[in-house]
Amino acid sequence: MLNQMIYNGKNQQGQGEAIAVLDPASLQVITTFHSATVAQVDAVVATAQQAFLQWQHCSDQHVEQSLAAIAADLLDSRDELARLICQEQGKPLALAQLEVDMAIYWLNVTNALEIPVLRQQDEHGKVMQTYHRPVGVVASITPWNWPLMIAIWHIIPALKAKNCVINKPSEYTPLSTIFLVDIINRHLPAGVCNIVLGEGEIGAALTQHRGVNKVTFTGSTVVGQQILSHSAQSLTPVILELGGNDAAIVLDDVDVNAIAEKIFNGAFLNAGQTCACIKRLYVHENIYDAVLNALVTLADQQVLGHGLEASTTMGPIQNIKHYHKVKTMLAAALEEGAVIANRVVPAVPQQGYFIAPLILTEVKEQSQIFATEQFAPILPVVKFKDIAQVIQQSNDTDYALGASIWTQDLDQAAQLAGQLQAGTVWINSHADVSPHAAFSGWKKSGLGSSFALDGLLQFTQKQVIHGVV
Ligand code: NAD
């Protein structure tokens, strides 16, 4: 099993502490890797800087062919990669397979993009052309919830724009990203795409490194704030994709049977450990009982277990730190008056960081589980009567990543969508991201954007040349 860093085109043993990678369902150690030292971070940055001297000048066709070859290798390794994701992250195998498929899809769509050259002319006939140049060395820091897919979201547009990349995956889920970077290195020159391993301090050493020209970070708001505060000193530009506390609003004209499963999946995808999951559900009073009943039925039917078992529909919380955080938030919410609406809470395996999927009512708005990002298989459901008021409640949060409106009246949905403060608003779906549209958070959910041409151009620097003929 690949468990080392890769830089300068070679496997490199970390010289720092040993860190175990646990299967969160069985609590077995999958493997142990050695963290980088700060000196090794210096070495990998130097490697990437050196590789950039050539890579920035390679032809568009060469980049396109190399990325297509990487996609083909990923497809060949689909099953092996999916099993690895399932083991290290905990999600059911079918969802891990979907993660690999989505990663390849994102790669191909990004690879098909063209970086434009804009031509402008002033009233005296002077011509100016705007180019998008690569920025240099990109530091990419990724989280543990969708380890392969988010690594693809960072690495592929950065490479497509002819930058060199250094990824640091989450210390909890490094294995699928090492696998990816190994494949990438079969097709690109040494030093163009690298991976370093370690915990937060290695991430900090990388993102604060003077040789890094751009930082792309997906993770918690608190770490995003730390990265931004360092960039205030260095002016290294950053892209931040951070936490969310998405609201979904269900109007009273919906067909409850048709939407219940979609809402359930929008809230419990990856055991709720998805940035753009529904984390607060507002349901019109006329259909509240019917929606609640349908969601409880779905929650009660879930089978918790190891992702490699065919019967499993929901995996564990990915790591012990987050598991304790969720347990604490849940206990506080119940203490504050929240009620578990489930009729028969699904059984929790004895081993592993499992939390049963819960539908909660009577949750206080100020409860941590409601007011902050809970990132867990728990859905608070709130009854509403007045649409204007519910829009205000939905917006009354520090986060603004996603939101959704559920109704058959698409005109009203479009009109309400415009009143919601969120980077993405879905109508009759949720968390349904696309590589063809920009994805970005407002407020404390992020800075900059990902996906599509907008996301690709984030990895470039504008240069205007005046006087072209
Ligand atoms: P985290 O912020 O704890 O860790 C993310 C990464 O940052 C890890 O690789 C970690 O080692 C590294 N890190 C920690 N401290 C650092 C520091 N000081 N400097 C640099 N790097 C550091 O987040 P997590 O718990 O791994 O992931 C869950 C979070 O990610 C949730 O908040 C979720 O909403 C968010 N997320 C957001 C999106 C999005 O697109 N908006 C997508 C997925 C996940």
PDB file of N, CA and C in Angstrom, residues 29-92:
ATOM      1  N   VAL A  29      -5.884  -0.488  12.368  1.00  0.00           N
ATOM      2  CA  VAL A  29      -4.904   0.387  11.708  1.00  0.00           C
ATOM      3  C   VAL A  29      -4.727  -0.118  10.275  1.00  0.00           C
ATOM      4  N   ILE A  30      -4.963   0.753   9.304  1.00  0.00           N
ATOM      5  CA  ILE A  30      -4.792   0.346   7.888  1.00  0.00           C
ATOM      6  C   ILE A  30      -3.309   0.366   7.548  1.00  0.00           C
ATOM      7  N   THR A  31      -2.644   1.453   7.934  1.00  0.00           N
ATOM      8  CA  THR A  31      -1.211   1.591   7.711  1.00  0.00           C
ATOM      9  C   THR A  31      -0.717   2.739   8.587  1.00  0.00           C
ATOM     10  N   THR A  32       0.594   2.892   8.638  1.00  0.00           N
ATOM     11  CA  THR A  32       1.185   4.011   9.382  1.00  0.00           C
ATOM     12  C   THR A  32       2.092   4.772   8.415  1.00  0.00           C
ATOM     13  N   PHE A  33       1.982   6.099   8.444  1.00  0.00           N
ATOM     14  CA  PHE A  33       2.893   6.887   7.594  1.00  0.00           C
ATOM     15  C   PHE A  33       3.731   7.798   8.478  1.00  0.00           C
ATOM     16  N   HIS A  34       4.813   8.304   7.901  1.00  0.00           N
ATOM     17  CA  HIS A  34       5.647   9.256   8.634  1.00  0.00           C
ATOM     18  C   HIS A  34       5.391  10.662   8.115  1.00  0.00           C
ATOM     19  N   SER A  35       5.169  11.574   9.038  1.00  0.00           N
ATOM     20  CA  SER A  35       4.925  12.975   8.684  1.00  0.00           C
ATOM     21  C   SER A  35       6.184  13.591   8.084  1.00  0.00           C
ATOM     22  N   ALA A  36       5.978  14.627   7.285  1.00  0.00           N
ATOM     23  CA  ALA A  36       7.099  15.455   6.818  1.00  0.00           C
ATOM     24  C   ALA A  36       7.669  16.242   7.989  1.00  0.00           C
ATOM     25  N   THR A  37       8.883  16.708   7.838  1.00  0.00           N
ATOM     26  CA  THR A  37       9.419  17.734   8.723  1.00  0.00           C
ATOM     27  C   THR A  37       9.331  19.071   7.978  1.00  0.00           C
ATOM     28  N   VAL A  38       9.560  20.161   8.709  1.00  0.00           N
ATOM     29  CA  VAL A  38       9.515  21.465   8.051  1.00  0.00           C
ATOM     30  C   VAL A  38      10.620  21.543   6.985  1.00  0.00           C
ATOM     31  N   ALA A  39      11.778  20.908   7.257  1.00  0.00           N
ATOM     32  CA  ALA A  39      12.862  20.896   6.255  1.00  0.00           C
ATOM     33  C   ALA A  39      12.395  20.189   4.979  1.00  0.00           C
ATOM     34  N   GLN A  40      11.576  19.146   5.139  1.00  0.00           N
ATOM     35  CA  GLN A  40      11.070  18.458   3.938  1.00  0.00           C
ATOM     36  C   GLN A  40      10.053  19.326   3.190  1.00  0.00           C
ATOM     37  N   VAL A  41       9.315  20.149   3.922  1.00  0.00           N
ATOM     38  CA  VAL A  41       8.405  21.094   3.245  1.00  0.00           C
ATOM     39  C   VAL A  41       9.234  22.058   2.391  1.00  0.00           C
ATOM     40  N   ASP A  42      10.370  22.529   2.938  1.00  0.00           N
ATOM     41  CA  ASP A  42      11.258  23.397   2.145  1.00  0.00           C
ATOM     42  C   ASP A  42      11.706  22.674   0.880  1.00  0.00           C
ATOM     43  N   ALA A  43      12.048  21.391   1.033  1.00  0.00           N
ATOM     44  CA  ALA A  43      12.565  20.627  -0.110  1.00  0.00           C
ATOM     45  C   ALA A  43      11.496  20.462  -1.181  1.00  0.00           C
ATOM     46  N   VAL A  44      10.260  20.181  -0.761  1.00  0.00           N
ATOM     47  CA  VAL A  44       9.219  19.962  -1.770  1.00  0.00           C
ATOM     48  C   VAL A  44       8.879  21.270  -2.486  1.00  0.00           C
ATOM     49  N   VAL A  45       8.914  22.378  -1.767  1.00  0.00           N
ATOM     50  CA  VAL A  45       8.633  23.669  -2.421  1.00  0.00           C
ATOM     51  C   VAL A  45       9.736  23.976  -3.448  1.00  0.00           C
ATOM     52  N   ALA A  46      10.985  23.694  -3.069  1.00  0.00           N
ATOM     53  CA  ALA A  46      12.097  23.940  -4.006  1.00  0.00           C
ATOM     54  C   ALA A  46      11.936  23.085  -5.266  1.00  0.00           C
ATOM     55  N   THR A  47      11.523  21.839  -5.064  1.00  0.00           N
ATOM     56  CA  THR A  47      11.284  20.926  -6.189  1.00  0.00           C
ATOM     57  C   THR A  47      10.215  21.476  -7.135  1.00  0.00           C
ATOM     58  N   ALA A  48       9.117  21.951  -6.538  1.00  0.00           N
ATOM     59  CA  ALA A  48       8.007  22.462  -7.357  1.00  0.00           C
ATOM     60  C   ALA A  48       8.423  23.744  -8.087  1.00  0.00           C
ATOM     61  N   GLN A  49       9.201  24.587  -7.397  1.00  0.00           N
ATOM     62  CA  GLN A  49       9.654  25.827  -8.054  1.00  0.00           C
ATOM     63  C   GLN A  49      10.523  25.493  -9.274  1.00  0.00           C
ATOM     64  N   GLN A  50      11.378  24.511  -9.102  1.00  0.00           N
ATOM     65  CA  GLN A  50      12.279  24.102 -10.185  1.00  0.00           C
ATOM     66  C   GLN A  50      11.461  23.547 -11.361  1.00  0.00           C
ATOM     67  N   ALA A  51      10.486  22.697 -11.052  1.00  0.00           N
ATOM     68  CA  ALA A  51       9.685  22.082 -12.112  1.00  0.00           C
ATOM     69  C   ALA A  51       8.864  23.140 -12.862  1.00  0.00           C
ATOM     70  N   PHE A  52       8.469  24.185 -12.142  1.00  0.00           N
ATOM     71  CA  PHE A  52       7.625  25.222 -12.753  1.00  0.00           C
ATOM     72  C   PHE A  52       8.352  25.938 -13.903  1.00  0.00           C
ATOM     73  N   LEU A  53       9.677  26.023 -13.797  1.00  0.00           N
ATOM     74  CA  LEU A  53      10.441  26.751 -14.821  1.00  0.00           C
ATOM     75  C   LEU A  53      10.142  26.193 -16.216  1.00  0.00           C
ATOM     76  N   GLN A  54       9.982  24.870 -16.309  1.00  0.00           N
ATOM     77  CA  GLN A  54       9.672  24.231 -17.599  1.00  0.00           C
ATOM     78  C   GLN A  54       8.166  24.095 -17.814  1.00  0.00           C
ATOM     79  N   TRP A  55       7.491  23.610 -16.778  1.00  0.00           N
ATOM     80  CA  TRP A  55       6.077  23.206 -16.923  1.00  0.00           C
ATOM     81  C   TRP A  55       5.201  24.366 -17.395  1.00  0.00           C
ATOM     82  N   GLN A  56       5.475  25.581 -16.947  1.00  0.00           N
ATOM     83  CA  GLN A  56       4.632  26.719 -17.317  1.00  0.00           C
ATOM     84  C   GLN A  56       4.632  26.962 -18.831  1.00  0.00           C
ATOM     85  N   HIS A  57       5.692  26.448 -19.514  1.00  0.00           N
ATOM     86  CA  HIS A  57       5.799  26.719 -20.955  1.00  0.00           C
ATOM     87  C   HIS A  57       5.353  25.542 -21.821  1.00  0.00           C
ATOM     88  N   CYS A  58       4.856  24.460 -21.203  1.00  0.00           N
ATOM     89  CA  CYS A  58       4.494  23.312 -22.050  1.00  0.00           C
ATOM     90  C   CYS A  58       3.214  23.634 -22.836  1.00  0.00           C
ATOM     91  N   SER A  59       2.987  22.899 -23.899  1.00  0.00           N
ATOM     92  CA  SER A  59       1.865  23.241 -24.784  1.00  0.00           C
ATOM     93  C   SER A  59       0.534  22.844 -24.157  1.00  0.00           C
ATOM     94  N   ASP A  60      -0.525  23.531 -24.592  1.00  0.00           N
ATOM     95  CA  ASP A  60      -1.873  23.194 -24.113  1.00  0.00           C
ATOM     96  C   ASP A  60      -2.196  21.745 -24.451  1.00  0.00           C
ATOM     97  N   GLN A  61      -1.756  21.337 -25.646  1.00  0.00           N
ATOM     98  CA  GLN A  61      -2.061  19.977 -26.096  1.00  0.00           C
ATOM     99  C   GLN A  61      -1.399  18.944 -25.184  1.00  0.00           C
ATOM    100  N   HIS A  62      -0.175  19.244 -24.762  1.00  0.00           N
ATOM    101  CA  HIS A  62       0.540  18.310 -23.876  1.00  0.00           C
ATOM    102  C   HIS A  62      -0.206  18.172 -22.537  1.00  0.00           C
ATOM    103  N   VAL A  63      -0.651  19.312 -22.005  1.00  0.00           N
ATOM    104  CA  VAL A  63      -1.390  19.265 -20.725  1.00  0.00           C
ATOM    105  C   VAL A  63      -2.667  18.448 -20.907  1.00  0.00           C
ATOM    106  N   GLU A  64      -3.369  18.720 -21.989  1.00  0.00           N
ATOM    107  CA  GLU A  64      -4.652  18.038 -22.212  1.00  0.00           C
ATOM    108  C   GLU A  64      -4.442  16.526 -22.337  1.00  0.00           C
ATOM    109  N   GLN A  65      -3.422  16.138 -23.080  1.00  0.00           N
ATOM    110  CA  GLN A  65      -3.176  14.696 -23.262  1.00  0.00           C
ATOM    111  C   GLN A  65      -2.749  14.040 -21.946  1.00  0.00           C
ATOM    112  N   SER A  66      -1.940  14.749 -21.171  1.00  0.00           N
ATOM    113  CA  SER A  66      -1.472  14.181 -19.896  1.00  0.00           C
ATOM    114  C   SER A  66      -2.652  13.987 -18.935  1.00  0.00           C
ATOM    115  N   LEU A  67      -3.533  14.999 -18.876  1.00  0.00           N
ATOM    116  CA  LEU A  67      -4.683  14.878 -17.962  1.00  0.00           C
ATOM    117  C   LEU A  67      -5.634  13.767 -18.435  1.00  0.00           C
ATOM    118  N   ALA A  68      -5.766  13.618 -19.743  1.00  0.00           N
ATOM    119  CA  ALA A  68      -6.625  12.537 -20.267  1.00  0.00           C
ATOM    120  C   ALA A  68      -6.028  11.176 -19.897  1.00  0.00           C
ATOM    121  N   ALA A  69      -4.713  11.056 -19.934  1.00  0.00           N
ATOM    122  CA  ALA A  69      -4.071   9.777 -19.572  1.00  0.00           C
ATOM    123  C   ALA A  69      -4.263   9.495 -18.076  1.00  0.00           C
ATOM    124  N   ILE A  70      -4.234  10.538 -17.263  1.00  0.00           N
ATOM    125  CA  ILE A  70      -4.468  10.373 -15.814  1.00  0.00           C
ATOM    126  C   ILE A  70      -5.907   9.889 -15.585  1.00  0.00           C
ATOM    127  N   ALA A  71      -6.855  10.474 -16.323  1.00  0.00           N
ATOM    128  CA  ALA A  71      -8.260  10.050 -16.190  1.00  0.00           C
ATOM    129  C   ALA A  71      -8.404   8.575 -16.554  1.00  0.00           C
ATOM    130  N   ALA A  72      -7.719   8.161 -17.602  1.00  0.00           N
ATOM    131  CA  ALA A  72      -7.818   6.756 -18.046  1.00  0.00           C
ATOM    132  C   ALA A  72      -7.253   5.826 -16.969  1.00  0.00           C
ATOM    133  N   ASP A  73      -6.145   6.203 -16.357  1.00  0.00           N
ATOM    134  CA  ASP A  73      -5.562   5.358 -15.292  1.00  0.00           C
ATOM    135  C   ASP A  73      -6.470   5.306 -14.059  1.00  0.00           C
ATOM    136  N   LEU A  74      -7.097   6.443 -13.764  1.00  0.00           N
ATOM    137  CA  LEU A  74      -8.018   6.447 -12.612  1.00  0.00           C
ATOM    138  C   LEU A  74      -9.181   5.495 -12.867  1.00  0.00           C
ATOM    139  N   LEU A  75      -9.675   5.521 -14.096  1.00  0.00           N
ATOM    140  CA  LEU A  75     -10.793   4.632 -14.431  1.00  0.00           C
ATOM    141  C   LEU A  75     -10.354   3.162 -14.289  1.00  0.00           C
ATOM    142  N   ASP A  76      -9.151   2.861 -14.742  1.00  0.00           N
ATOM    143  CA  ASP A  76      -8.636   1.478 -14.610  1.00  0.00           C
ATOM    144  C   ASP A  76      -8.534   1.060 -13.144  1.00  0.00           C
ATOM    145  N   SER A  77      -8.278   2.042 -12.254  1.00  0.00           N
ATOM    146  CA  SER A  77      -8.079   1.728 -10.832  1.00  0.00           C
ATOM    147  C   SER A  77      -9.341   1.971 -10.013  1.00  0.00           C
ATOM    148  N   ARG A  78     -10.489   2.127 -10.683  1.00  0.00           N
ATOM    149  CA  ARG A  78     -11.713   2.561  -9.996  1.00  0.00           C
ATOM    150  C   ARG A  78     -12.029   1.704  -8.775  1.00  0.00           C
ATOM    151  N   ASP A  79     -11.989   0.391  -8.945  1.00  0.00           N
ATOM    152  CA  ASP A  79     -12.440  -0.457  -7.839  1.00  0.00           C
ATOM    153  C   ASP A  79     -11.454  -0.431  -6.679  1.00  0.00           C
ATOM    154  N   GLU A  80     -10.159  -0.454  -7.001  1.00  0.00           N
ATOM    155  CA  GLU A  80      -9.140  -0.425  -5.944  1.00  0.00           C
ATOM    156  C   GLU A  80      -9.224   0.888  -5.155  1.00  0.00           C
ATOM    157  N   LEU A  81      -9.395   1.973  -5.906  1.00  0.00           N
ATOM    158  CA  LEU A  81      -9.478   3.285  -5.254  1.00  0.00           C
ATOM    159  C   LEU A  81     -10.734   3.381  -4.380  1.00  0.00           C
ATOM    160  N   ALA A  82     -11.840   2.869  -4.904  1.00  0.00           N
ATOM    161  CA  ALA A  82     -13.101   2.949  -4.141  1.00  0.00           C
ATOM    162  C   ALA A  82     -12.972   2.170  -2.830  1.00  0.00           C
ATOM    163  N   ARG A  83     -12.333   1.021  -2.876  1.00  0.00           N
ATOM    164  CA  ARG A  83     -12.175   0.222  -1.647  1.00  0.00           C
ATOM    165  C   ARG A  83     -11.283   0.962  -0.641  1.00  0.00           C
ATOM    166  N   LEU A  84     -10.271   1.639  -1.183  1.00  0.00           N
ATOM    167  CA  LEU A  84      -9.369   2.401  -0.311  1.00  0.00           C
ATOM    168  C   LEU A  84     -10.121   3.562   0.365  1.00  0.00           C
ATOM    169  N   ILE A  85     -10.938   4.257  -0.418  1.00  0.00           N
ATOM    170  CA  ILE A  85     -11.722   5.371   0.145  1.00  0.00           C
ATOM    171  C   ILE A  85     -12.677   4.838   1.209  1.00  0.00           C
ATOM    172  N   CYS A  86     -13.316   3.718   0.878  1.00  0.00           N
ATOM    173  CA  CYS A  86     -14.276   3.106   1.803  1.00  0.00           C
ATOM    174  C   CYS A  86     -13.579   2.768   3.129  1.00  0.00           C
ATOM    175  N   GLN A  87     -12.393   2.213   3.026  1.00  0.00           N
ATOM    176  CA  GLN A  87     -11.659   1.815   4.240  1.00  0.00           C
ATOM    177  C   GLN A  87     -11.190   3.007   5.055  1.00  0.00           C
ATOM    178  N   GLU A  88     -10.595   4.005   4.393  1.00  0.00           N
ATOM    179  CA  GLU A  88     -10.001   5.092   5.178  1.00  0.00           C
ATOM    180  C   GLU A  88     -11.029   6.134   5.581  1.00  0.00           C
ATOM    181  N   GLN A  89     -12.093   6.294   4.760  1.00  0.00           N
ATOM    182  CA  GLN A  89     -13.052   7.363   5.059  1.00  0.00           C
ATOM    183  C   GLN A  89     -14.286   6.826   5.785  1.00  0.00           C
ATOM    184  N   GLY A  90     -14.694   5.590   5.448  1.00  0.00           N
ATOM    185  CA  GLY A  90     -15.826   4.995   6.147  1.00  0.00           C
ATOM    186  C   GLY A  90     -17.105   4.928   5.343  1.00  0.00           C
ATOM    187  N   LYS A  91     -17.177   5.626   4.213  1.00  0.00           N
ATOM    188  CA  LYS A  91     -18.444   5.642   3.465  1.00  0.00           C
ATOM    189  C   LYS A  91     -18.706   4.279   2.817  1.00  0.00           C
ATOM    190  N   PRO A  92     -19.997   3.954   2.568  1.00  0.00           N
ATOM    191  CA  PRO A  92     -20.318   2.688   1.902  1.00  0.00           C
ATOM    192  C   PRO A  92     -19.648   2.597   0.530  1.00  0.00           C
TER     193      PRO A  92
END
